[in-house]
CSV table of C-alpha atoms and ligand atoms in Angstrom, one decimal:
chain,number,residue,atom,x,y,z
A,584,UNK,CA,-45.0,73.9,10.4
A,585,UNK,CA,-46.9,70.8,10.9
A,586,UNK,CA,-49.6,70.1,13.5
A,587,UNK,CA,-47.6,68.6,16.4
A,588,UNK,CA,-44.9,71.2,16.2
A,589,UNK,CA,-47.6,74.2,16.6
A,590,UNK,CA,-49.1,72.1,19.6
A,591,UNK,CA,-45.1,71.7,21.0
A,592,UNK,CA,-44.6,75.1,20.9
A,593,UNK,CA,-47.8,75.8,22.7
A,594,UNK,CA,-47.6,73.3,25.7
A,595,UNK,CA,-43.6,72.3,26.0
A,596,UNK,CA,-41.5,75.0,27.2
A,597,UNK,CA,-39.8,76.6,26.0
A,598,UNK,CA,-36.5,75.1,27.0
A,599,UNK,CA,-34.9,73.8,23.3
A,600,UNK,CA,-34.4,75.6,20.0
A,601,UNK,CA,-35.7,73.0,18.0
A,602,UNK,CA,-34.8,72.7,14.1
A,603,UNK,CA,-38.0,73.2,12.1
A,604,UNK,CA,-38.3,69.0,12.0
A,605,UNK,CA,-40.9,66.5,13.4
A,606,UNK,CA,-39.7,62.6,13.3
A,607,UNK,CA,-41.8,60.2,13.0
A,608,UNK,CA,-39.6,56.6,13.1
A,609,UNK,CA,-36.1,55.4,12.0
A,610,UNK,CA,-33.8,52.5,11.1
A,611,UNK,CA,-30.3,52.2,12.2
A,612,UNK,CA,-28.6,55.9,10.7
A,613,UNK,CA,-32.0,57.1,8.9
A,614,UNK,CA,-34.8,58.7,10.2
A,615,UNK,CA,-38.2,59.8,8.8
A,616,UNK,CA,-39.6,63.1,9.1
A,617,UNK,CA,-43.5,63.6,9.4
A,618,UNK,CA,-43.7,64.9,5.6
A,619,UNK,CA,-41.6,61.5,4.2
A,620,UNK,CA,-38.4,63.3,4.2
A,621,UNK,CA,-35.5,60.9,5.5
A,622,UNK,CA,-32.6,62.1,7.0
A,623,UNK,CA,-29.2,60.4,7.7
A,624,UNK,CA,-28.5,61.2,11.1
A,625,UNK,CA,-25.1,62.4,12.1
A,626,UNK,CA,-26.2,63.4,15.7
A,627,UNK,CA,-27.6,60.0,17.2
A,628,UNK,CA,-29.8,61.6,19.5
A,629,UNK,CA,-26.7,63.6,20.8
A,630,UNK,CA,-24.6,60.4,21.3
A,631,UNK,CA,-27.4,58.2,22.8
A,632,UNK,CA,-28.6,55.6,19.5
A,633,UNK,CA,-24.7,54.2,19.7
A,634,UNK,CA,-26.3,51.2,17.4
A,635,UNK,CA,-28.5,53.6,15.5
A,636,UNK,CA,-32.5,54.2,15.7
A,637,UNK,CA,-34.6,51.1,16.8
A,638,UNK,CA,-31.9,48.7,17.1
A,639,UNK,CA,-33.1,44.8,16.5
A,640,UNK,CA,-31.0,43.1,19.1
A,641,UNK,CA,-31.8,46.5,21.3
A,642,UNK,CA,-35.4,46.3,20.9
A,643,UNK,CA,-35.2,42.4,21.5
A,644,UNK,CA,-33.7,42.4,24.7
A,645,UNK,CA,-36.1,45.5,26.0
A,646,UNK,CA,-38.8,44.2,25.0
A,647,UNK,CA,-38.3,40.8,26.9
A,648,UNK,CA,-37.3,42.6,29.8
A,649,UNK,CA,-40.8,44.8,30.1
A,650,UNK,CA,-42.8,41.8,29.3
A,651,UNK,CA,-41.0,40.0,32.4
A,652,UNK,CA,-40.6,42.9,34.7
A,653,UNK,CA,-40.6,46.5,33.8
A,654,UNK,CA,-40.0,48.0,36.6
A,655,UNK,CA,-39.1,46.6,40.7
A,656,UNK,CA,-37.8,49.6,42.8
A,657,UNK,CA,-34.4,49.2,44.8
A,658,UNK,CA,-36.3,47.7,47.5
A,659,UNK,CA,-35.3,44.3,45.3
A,660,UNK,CA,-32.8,42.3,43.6
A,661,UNK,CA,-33.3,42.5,39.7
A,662,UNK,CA,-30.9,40.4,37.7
A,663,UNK,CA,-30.1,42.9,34.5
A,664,UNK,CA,-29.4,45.5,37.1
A,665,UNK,CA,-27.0,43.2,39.0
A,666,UNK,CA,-25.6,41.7,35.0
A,667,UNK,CA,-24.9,45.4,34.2
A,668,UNK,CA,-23.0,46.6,37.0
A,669,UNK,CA,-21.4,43.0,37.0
A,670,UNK,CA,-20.1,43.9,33.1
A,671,UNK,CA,-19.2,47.8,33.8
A,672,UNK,CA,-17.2,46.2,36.8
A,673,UNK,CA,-15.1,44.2,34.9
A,674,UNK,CA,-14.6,46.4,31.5
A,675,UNK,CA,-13.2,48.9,33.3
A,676,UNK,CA,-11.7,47.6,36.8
A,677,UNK,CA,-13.9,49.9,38.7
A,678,UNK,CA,-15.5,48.0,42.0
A,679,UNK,CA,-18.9,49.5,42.6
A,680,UNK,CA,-21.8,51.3,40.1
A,681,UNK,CA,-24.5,53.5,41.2
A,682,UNK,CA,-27.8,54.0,38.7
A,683,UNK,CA,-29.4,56.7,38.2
A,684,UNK,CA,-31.4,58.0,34.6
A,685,UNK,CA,-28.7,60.5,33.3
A,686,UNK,CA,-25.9,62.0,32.7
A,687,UNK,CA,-26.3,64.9,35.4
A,688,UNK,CA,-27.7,62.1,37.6
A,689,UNK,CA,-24.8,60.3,37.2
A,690,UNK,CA,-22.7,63.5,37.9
A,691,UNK,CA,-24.5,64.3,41.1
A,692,UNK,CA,-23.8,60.9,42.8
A,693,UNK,CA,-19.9,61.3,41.5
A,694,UNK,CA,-20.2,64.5,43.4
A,695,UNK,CA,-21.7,63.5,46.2
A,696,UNK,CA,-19.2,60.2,46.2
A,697,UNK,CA,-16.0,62.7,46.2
A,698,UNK,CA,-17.4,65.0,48.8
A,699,UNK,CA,-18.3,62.2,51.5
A,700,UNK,CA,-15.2,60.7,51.0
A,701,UNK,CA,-13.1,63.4,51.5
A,702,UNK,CA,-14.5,64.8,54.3
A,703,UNK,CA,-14.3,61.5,55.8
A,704,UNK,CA,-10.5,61.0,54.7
A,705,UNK,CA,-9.4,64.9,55.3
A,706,UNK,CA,-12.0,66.7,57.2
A,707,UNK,CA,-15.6,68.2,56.5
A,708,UNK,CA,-13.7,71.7,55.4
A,709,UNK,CA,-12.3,69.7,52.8
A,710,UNK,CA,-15.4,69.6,50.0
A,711,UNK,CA,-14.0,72.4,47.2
A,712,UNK,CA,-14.9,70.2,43.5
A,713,UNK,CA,-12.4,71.7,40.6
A,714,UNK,CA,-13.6,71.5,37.2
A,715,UNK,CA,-12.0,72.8,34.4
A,716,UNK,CA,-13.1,75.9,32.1
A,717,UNK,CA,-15.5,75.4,29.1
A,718,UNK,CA,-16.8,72.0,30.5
A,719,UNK,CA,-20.1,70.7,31.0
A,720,UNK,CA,-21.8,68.4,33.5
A,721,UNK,CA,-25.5,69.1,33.4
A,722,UNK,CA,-28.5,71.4,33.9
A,723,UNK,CA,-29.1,70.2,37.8
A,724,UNK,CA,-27.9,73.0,40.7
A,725,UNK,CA,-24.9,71.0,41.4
A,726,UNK,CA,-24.2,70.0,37.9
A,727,UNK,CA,-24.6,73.1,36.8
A,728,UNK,CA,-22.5,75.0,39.3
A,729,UNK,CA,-19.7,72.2,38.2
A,730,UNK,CA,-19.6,73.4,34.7
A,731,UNK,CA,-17.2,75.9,34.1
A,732,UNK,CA,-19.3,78.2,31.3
A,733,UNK,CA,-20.7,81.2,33.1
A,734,UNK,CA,-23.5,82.1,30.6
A,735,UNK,CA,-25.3,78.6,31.8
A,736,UNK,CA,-24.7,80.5,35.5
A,737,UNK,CA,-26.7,83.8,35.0
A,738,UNK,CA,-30.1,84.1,36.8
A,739,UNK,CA,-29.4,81.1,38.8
A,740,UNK,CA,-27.7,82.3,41.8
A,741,UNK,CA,-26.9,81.8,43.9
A,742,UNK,CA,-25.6,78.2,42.5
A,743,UNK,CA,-24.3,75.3,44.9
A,744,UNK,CA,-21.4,76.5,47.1
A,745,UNK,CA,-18.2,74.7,46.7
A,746,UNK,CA,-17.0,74.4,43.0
A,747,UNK,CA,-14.3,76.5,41.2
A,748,UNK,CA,-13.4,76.0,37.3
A,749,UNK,CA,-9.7,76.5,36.6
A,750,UNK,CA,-8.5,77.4,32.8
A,751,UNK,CA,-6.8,73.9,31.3
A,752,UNK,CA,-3.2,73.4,31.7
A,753,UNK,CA,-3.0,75.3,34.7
A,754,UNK,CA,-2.1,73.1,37.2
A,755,UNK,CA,-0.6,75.7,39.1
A,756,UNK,CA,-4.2,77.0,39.9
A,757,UNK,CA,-5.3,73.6,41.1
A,758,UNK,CA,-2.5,73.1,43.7
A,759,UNK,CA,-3.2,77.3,44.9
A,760,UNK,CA,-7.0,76.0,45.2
A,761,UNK,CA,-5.5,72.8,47.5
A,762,UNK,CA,-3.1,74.7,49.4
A,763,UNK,CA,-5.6,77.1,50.0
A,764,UNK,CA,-8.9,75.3,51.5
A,765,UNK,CA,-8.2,71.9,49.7
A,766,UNK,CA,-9.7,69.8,47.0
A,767,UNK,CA,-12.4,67.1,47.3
A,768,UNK,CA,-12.5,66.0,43.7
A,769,UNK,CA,-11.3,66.7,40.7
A,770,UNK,CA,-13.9,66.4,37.3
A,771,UNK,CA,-12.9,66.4,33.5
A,772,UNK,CA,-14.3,65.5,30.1
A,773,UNK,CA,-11.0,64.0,28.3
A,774,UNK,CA,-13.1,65.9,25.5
A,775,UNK,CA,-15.2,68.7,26.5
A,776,UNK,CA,-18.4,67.8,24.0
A,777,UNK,CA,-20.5,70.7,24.9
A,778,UNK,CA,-17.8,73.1,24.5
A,779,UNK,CA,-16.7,72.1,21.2
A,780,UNK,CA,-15.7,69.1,20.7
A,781,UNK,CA,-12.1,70.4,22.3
A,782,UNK,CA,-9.8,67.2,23.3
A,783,UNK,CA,-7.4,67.5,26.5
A,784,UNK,CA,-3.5,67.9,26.6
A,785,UNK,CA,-2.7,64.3,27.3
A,786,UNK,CA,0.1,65.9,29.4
A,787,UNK,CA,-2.5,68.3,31.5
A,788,UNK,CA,-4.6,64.7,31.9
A,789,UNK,CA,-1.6,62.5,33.1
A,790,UNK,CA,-0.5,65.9,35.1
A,791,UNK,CA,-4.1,66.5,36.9
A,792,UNK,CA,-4.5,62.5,37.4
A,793,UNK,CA,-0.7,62.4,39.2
A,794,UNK,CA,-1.3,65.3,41.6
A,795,UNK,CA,-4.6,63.6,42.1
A,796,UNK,CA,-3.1,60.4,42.8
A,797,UNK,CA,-0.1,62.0,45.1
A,798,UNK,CA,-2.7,63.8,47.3
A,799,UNK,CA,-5.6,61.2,48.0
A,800,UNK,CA,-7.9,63.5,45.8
A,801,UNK,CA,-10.7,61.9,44.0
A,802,UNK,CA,-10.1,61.9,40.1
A,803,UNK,CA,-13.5,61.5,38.5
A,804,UNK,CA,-14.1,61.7,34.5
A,805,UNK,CA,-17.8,62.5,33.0
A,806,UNK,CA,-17.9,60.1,30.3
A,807,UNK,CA,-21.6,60.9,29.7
A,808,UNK,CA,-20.9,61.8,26.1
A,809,UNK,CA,-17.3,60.4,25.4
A,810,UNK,CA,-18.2,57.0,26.4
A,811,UNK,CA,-19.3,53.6,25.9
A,812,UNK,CA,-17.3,53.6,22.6
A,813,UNK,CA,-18.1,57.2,21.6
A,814,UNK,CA,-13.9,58.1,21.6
A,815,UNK,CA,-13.2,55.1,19.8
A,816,UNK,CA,-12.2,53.3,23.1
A,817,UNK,CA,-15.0,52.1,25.5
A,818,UNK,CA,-14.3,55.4,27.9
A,819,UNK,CA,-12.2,58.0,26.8
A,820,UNK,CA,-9.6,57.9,29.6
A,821,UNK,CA,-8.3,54.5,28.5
A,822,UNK,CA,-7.1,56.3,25.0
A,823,UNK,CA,-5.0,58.8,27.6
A,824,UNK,CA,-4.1,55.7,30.2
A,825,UNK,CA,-5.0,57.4,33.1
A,826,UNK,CA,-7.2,55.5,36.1
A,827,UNK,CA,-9.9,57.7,37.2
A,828,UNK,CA,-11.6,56.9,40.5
A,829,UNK,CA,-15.0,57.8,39.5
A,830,UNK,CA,-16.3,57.7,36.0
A,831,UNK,CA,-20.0,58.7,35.5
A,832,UNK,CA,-21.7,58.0,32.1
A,833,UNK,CA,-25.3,57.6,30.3
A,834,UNK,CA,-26.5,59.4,26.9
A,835,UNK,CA,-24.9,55.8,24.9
A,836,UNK,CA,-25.1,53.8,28.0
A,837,UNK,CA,-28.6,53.1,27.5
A,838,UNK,CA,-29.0,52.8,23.8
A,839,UNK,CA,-32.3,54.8,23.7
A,840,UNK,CA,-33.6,54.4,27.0
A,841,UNK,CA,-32.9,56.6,29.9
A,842,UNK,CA,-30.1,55.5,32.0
A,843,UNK,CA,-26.8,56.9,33.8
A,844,UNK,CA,-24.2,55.0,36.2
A,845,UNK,CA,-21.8,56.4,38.7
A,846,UNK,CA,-18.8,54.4,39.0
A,847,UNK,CA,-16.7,53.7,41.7
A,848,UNK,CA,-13.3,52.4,41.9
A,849,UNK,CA,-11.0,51.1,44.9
A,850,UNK,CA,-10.5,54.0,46.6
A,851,UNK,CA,-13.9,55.5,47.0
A,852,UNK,CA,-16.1,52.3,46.8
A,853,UNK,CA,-17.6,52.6,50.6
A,854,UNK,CA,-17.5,56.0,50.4
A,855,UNK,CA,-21.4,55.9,49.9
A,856,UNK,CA,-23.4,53.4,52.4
A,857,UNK,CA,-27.2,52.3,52.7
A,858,UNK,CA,-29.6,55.8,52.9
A,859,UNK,CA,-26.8,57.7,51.2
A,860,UNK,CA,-28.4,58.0,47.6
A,861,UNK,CA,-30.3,56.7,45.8
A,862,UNK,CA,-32.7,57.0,42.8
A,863,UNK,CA,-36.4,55.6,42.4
A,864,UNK,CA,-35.8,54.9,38.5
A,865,UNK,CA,-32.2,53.6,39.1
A,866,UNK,CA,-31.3,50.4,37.9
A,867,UNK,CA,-34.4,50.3,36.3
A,868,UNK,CA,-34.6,46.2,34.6
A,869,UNK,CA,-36.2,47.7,30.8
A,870,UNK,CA,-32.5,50.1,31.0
A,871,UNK,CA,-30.4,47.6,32.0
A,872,UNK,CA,-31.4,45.2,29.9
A,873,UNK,CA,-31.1,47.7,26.5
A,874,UNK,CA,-28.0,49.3,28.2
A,875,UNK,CA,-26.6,45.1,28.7
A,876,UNK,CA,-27.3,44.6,25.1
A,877,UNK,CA,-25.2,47.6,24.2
A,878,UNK,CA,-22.4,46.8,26.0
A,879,UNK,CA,-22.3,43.2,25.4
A,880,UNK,CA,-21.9,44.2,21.9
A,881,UNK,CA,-18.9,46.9,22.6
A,882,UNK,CA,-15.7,44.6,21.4
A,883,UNK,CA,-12.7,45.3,19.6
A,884,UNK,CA,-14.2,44.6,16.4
A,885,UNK,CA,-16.5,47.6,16.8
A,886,UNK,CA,-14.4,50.0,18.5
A,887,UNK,CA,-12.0,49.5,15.6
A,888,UNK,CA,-14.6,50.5,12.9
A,889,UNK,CA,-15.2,53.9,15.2
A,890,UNK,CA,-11.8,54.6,14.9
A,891,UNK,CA,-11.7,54.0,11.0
A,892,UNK,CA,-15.2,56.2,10.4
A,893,UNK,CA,-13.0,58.5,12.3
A,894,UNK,CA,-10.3,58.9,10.3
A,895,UNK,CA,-12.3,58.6,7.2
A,896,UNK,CA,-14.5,62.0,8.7
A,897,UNK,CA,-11.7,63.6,9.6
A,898,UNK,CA,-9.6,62.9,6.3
A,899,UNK,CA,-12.5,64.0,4.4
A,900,UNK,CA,-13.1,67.2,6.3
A,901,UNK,CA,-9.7,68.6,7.3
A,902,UNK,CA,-8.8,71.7,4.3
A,903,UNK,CA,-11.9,71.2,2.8
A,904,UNK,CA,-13.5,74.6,1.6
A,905,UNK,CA,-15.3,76.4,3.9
A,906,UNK,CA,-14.0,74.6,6.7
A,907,UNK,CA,-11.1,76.4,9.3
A,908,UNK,CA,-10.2,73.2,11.7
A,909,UNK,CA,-11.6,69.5,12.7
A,910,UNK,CA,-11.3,68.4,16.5
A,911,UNK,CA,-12.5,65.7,18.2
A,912,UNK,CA,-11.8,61.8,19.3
A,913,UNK,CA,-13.5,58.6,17.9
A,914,UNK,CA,-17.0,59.9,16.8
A,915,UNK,CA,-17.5,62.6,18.5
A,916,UNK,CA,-15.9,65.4,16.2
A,917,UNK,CA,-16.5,69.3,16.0
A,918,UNK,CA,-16.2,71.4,12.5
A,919,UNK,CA,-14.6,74.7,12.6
A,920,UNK,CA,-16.7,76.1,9.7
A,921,UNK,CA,-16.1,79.7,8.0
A,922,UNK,CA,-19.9,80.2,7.9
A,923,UNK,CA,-22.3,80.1,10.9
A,924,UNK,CA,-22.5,76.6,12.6
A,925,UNK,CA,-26.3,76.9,12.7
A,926,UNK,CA,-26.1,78.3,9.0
A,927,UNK,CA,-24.9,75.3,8.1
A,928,UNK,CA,-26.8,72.4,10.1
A,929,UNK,CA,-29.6,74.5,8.3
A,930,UNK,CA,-28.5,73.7,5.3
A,931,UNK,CA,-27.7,70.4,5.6
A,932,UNK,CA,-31.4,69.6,7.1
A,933,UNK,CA,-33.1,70.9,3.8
A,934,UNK,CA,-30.5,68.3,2.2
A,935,UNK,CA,-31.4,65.7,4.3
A,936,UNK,CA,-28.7,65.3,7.0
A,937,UNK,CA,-29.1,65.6,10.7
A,938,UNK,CA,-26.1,67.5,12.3
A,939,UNK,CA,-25.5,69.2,15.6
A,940,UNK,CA,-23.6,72.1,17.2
A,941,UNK,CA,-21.4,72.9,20.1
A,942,UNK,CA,-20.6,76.5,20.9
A,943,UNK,CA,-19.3,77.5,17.4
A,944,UNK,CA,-18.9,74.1,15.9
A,945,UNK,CA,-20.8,71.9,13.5
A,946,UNK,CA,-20.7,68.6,15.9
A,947,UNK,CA,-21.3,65.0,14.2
A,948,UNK,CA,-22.2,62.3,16.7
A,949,UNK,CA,-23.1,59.9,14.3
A,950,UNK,CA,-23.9,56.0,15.0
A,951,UNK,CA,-20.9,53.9,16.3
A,952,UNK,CA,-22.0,51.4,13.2
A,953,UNK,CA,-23.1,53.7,10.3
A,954,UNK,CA,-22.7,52.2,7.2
A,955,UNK,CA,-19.9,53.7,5.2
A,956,UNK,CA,-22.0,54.4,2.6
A,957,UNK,CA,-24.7,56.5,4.4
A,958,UNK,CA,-21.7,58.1,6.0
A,959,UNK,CA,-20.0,59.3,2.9
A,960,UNK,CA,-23.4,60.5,1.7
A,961,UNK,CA,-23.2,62.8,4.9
A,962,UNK,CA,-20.0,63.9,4.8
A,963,UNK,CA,-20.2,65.3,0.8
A,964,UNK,CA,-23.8,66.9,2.2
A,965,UNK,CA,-21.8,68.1,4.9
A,966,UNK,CA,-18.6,69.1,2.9
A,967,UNK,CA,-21.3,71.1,0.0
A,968,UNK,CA,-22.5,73.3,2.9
A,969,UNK,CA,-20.0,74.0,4.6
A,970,UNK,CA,-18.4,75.3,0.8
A,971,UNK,CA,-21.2,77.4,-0.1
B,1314,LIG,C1,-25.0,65.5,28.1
B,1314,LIG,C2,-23.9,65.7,29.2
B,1314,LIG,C3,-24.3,65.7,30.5
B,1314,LIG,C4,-25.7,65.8,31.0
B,1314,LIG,O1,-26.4,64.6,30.7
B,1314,LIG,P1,-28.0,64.6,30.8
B,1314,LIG,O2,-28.4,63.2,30.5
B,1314,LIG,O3,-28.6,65.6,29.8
B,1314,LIG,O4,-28.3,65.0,32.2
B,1314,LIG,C5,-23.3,65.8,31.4
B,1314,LIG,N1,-22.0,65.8,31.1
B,1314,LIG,C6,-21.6,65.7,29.8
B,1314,LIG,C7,-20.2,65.7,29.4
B,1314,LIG,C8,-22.6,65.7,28.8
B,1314,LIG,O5,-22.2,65.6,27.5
């Protein structure tokens, strides 16, 4: 136990089970632990460090940004603010973004979005948000009441009014829920990351995003985790082909720095006017600017060597002893292992590889650009523990 983790678990609450680990600094895909140790990281900072840990072209483009102008409020114009937006705009054929500083920021405003404009378009009776079972959209009220797991729901009742979780592949129960007091909005994960790393039916994805289509409902897709190149496409939903009207994102957004975006399409652009939201951090220039050099840097070249480390992982990892099943899209890939997840993220710490978990998985997030070697070195770490 070093000194600043007995002083952490003095004065930080006690909201994270934290591996027994205090880092100190990194480089690209390995870290340093307070003792020397290094670690290659297979979690990224759960899916934030897309280029890895202190990123030169990252820190670069921040760093020219705070000595300029740190911070403005959205009282002003700010040009990376404007740039961004500009860039998420045309990637992705959505018309207007919204900034906020996270993921279940970014949630909360698709929310919001999807409600106004459906009780605009079908009535203020009309505000009902279906999400699907096992998802996750964040630790806010509304966020929370959106995700469909009830042990995040116990002791916080009564939760936001207004959201029901159907199982997936039951599109039957949507259309009952419609019929029955209508739907305002519809939210997915393509891949539900908290819940295990467990990809969609493309069928149940085309089928939800038709009915949503048909009946002027709101689509919207959390892309916090499965995007900006996570899936091995810049947002997940391109891999299924569907056209969301609101897609929220953040965690690799941002690069390191705290940032989420809301984004609108067509349909719902207006939906939110002047004094409707809004965020004192959002749109922040330091973000932008780190999130601008991040997704200036998202092109084909890279998004093909996601899909390649992909295939490497899972090639690797599928049979291999101790392990039942491999799930997943791009980088962002759950291990079914025969021993305890934990068990094993354990083990590969004292080896010195940084893994995650999700539910019952072993989950590896690592760096979009991880060299293969490091990579290899993590997967036979990986591979050894999950054998023992
Ligand atoms: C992490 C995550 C969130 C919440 O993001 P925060 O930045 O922690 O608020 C929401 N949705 C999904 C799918 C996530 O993975």
């Amino acid at each position: 136990m070093t000194h600043w983790m007995n002083t952490d678990k003095t004065y930080v609450a006690n909201t994270y089970a934290r591996f027994p680990v205090e880092l100190v600094s990194g480089k690209g895909s390995l870290l340093t632990d307070a003792e020397g140790k290094s670690y290659i990281d297979m979690g990224s900072g759960i899916a934030v460090n897309g280029f890895g840990v202190a990123d030169d072209a990252w820190i670069q483009a921040v760093t020219e940004q705070l000595g300029k102008l740190p911070h403005a409020s959205n009282l002003y114009y700010t040009e990376p603010c404007a740039l961004l937006a500009q860039l998420l705009c045309e990637r992705t054929g959505m018309k207007k973004v919204f900034f906020g500083n996270s993921g279940a920021e970014a949630n909360e405003c698709a929310i919001k979005a999807a409600r106004k404009y459906s009780a605009e378009a079908k009535g203020p009776d009309c505000y009902t948000i279906v999400t699907l079972k096992n998802s996750f959209h964040g630790r806010t009220l509304a966020t929370l009441s959106a995700t469909g797991q009830d042990h995040y729901h116990e002791l916080y009742q009564p939760l936001v009014p207004g959201f029901e979780s159907i199982e997936k592949g039951d599109l039957d129960a949507l259309k009952a829920i419609d019929r029955e007091k209508g739907v305002a909005g519809i939210l997915i994960e393509c891949v539900q990351g908290e819940g295990g790393v467990v990809p969609l039916e493309a069928d149940f994805v085309h089928a939800l995003a038709d009915y949503a289509h048909e009946n002027g409902i709101p689509l919207m897709v959390d892309e916090v985790q499965t995007g900006n190149g996570r899936s091995g496409a810049l947002y997940s939903y391109m891999t299924y082909g569907i056209q969301p009207d609101i897609v929220s994102t953040a965690k690799g957004l941002g690069g390191g720095l705290p940032i989420g975006a809301c984004l609108l399409g067509e349909r719902v652009q207006n939906a939110l006017g002047p004094g409707d939201h809004g965020s004192t951090f959002g749109g922040n220039p330091a973000a932008c600017a780190g999130a601008l050099s991040i997704m200036r840097r998202m092109d084909d070249a890279l998004l093909e060597g996601v899909r390649q480390r992909s295939a490497y992982i899972f090639e690797a990892l599928t049979g291999a002893p101790g392990v039942e099943s491999v799930s997943g899209l791009g980088l962002m890939i759950g291990i079914k292992t025969v021993k305890p997840a934990r068990e094993v993220v354990s083990k590969c710490i004292e080896n010195g590889v940084l893994c995650l978990t999700a539910k019952d998985r072993v989950r590896l997030l690592p760096a979009l650009n991880i060299p293969m070697d490091q990579l290899k070195q993590a997967v036979e770490t990986i591979k050894a523990a999950c054998a023992e």
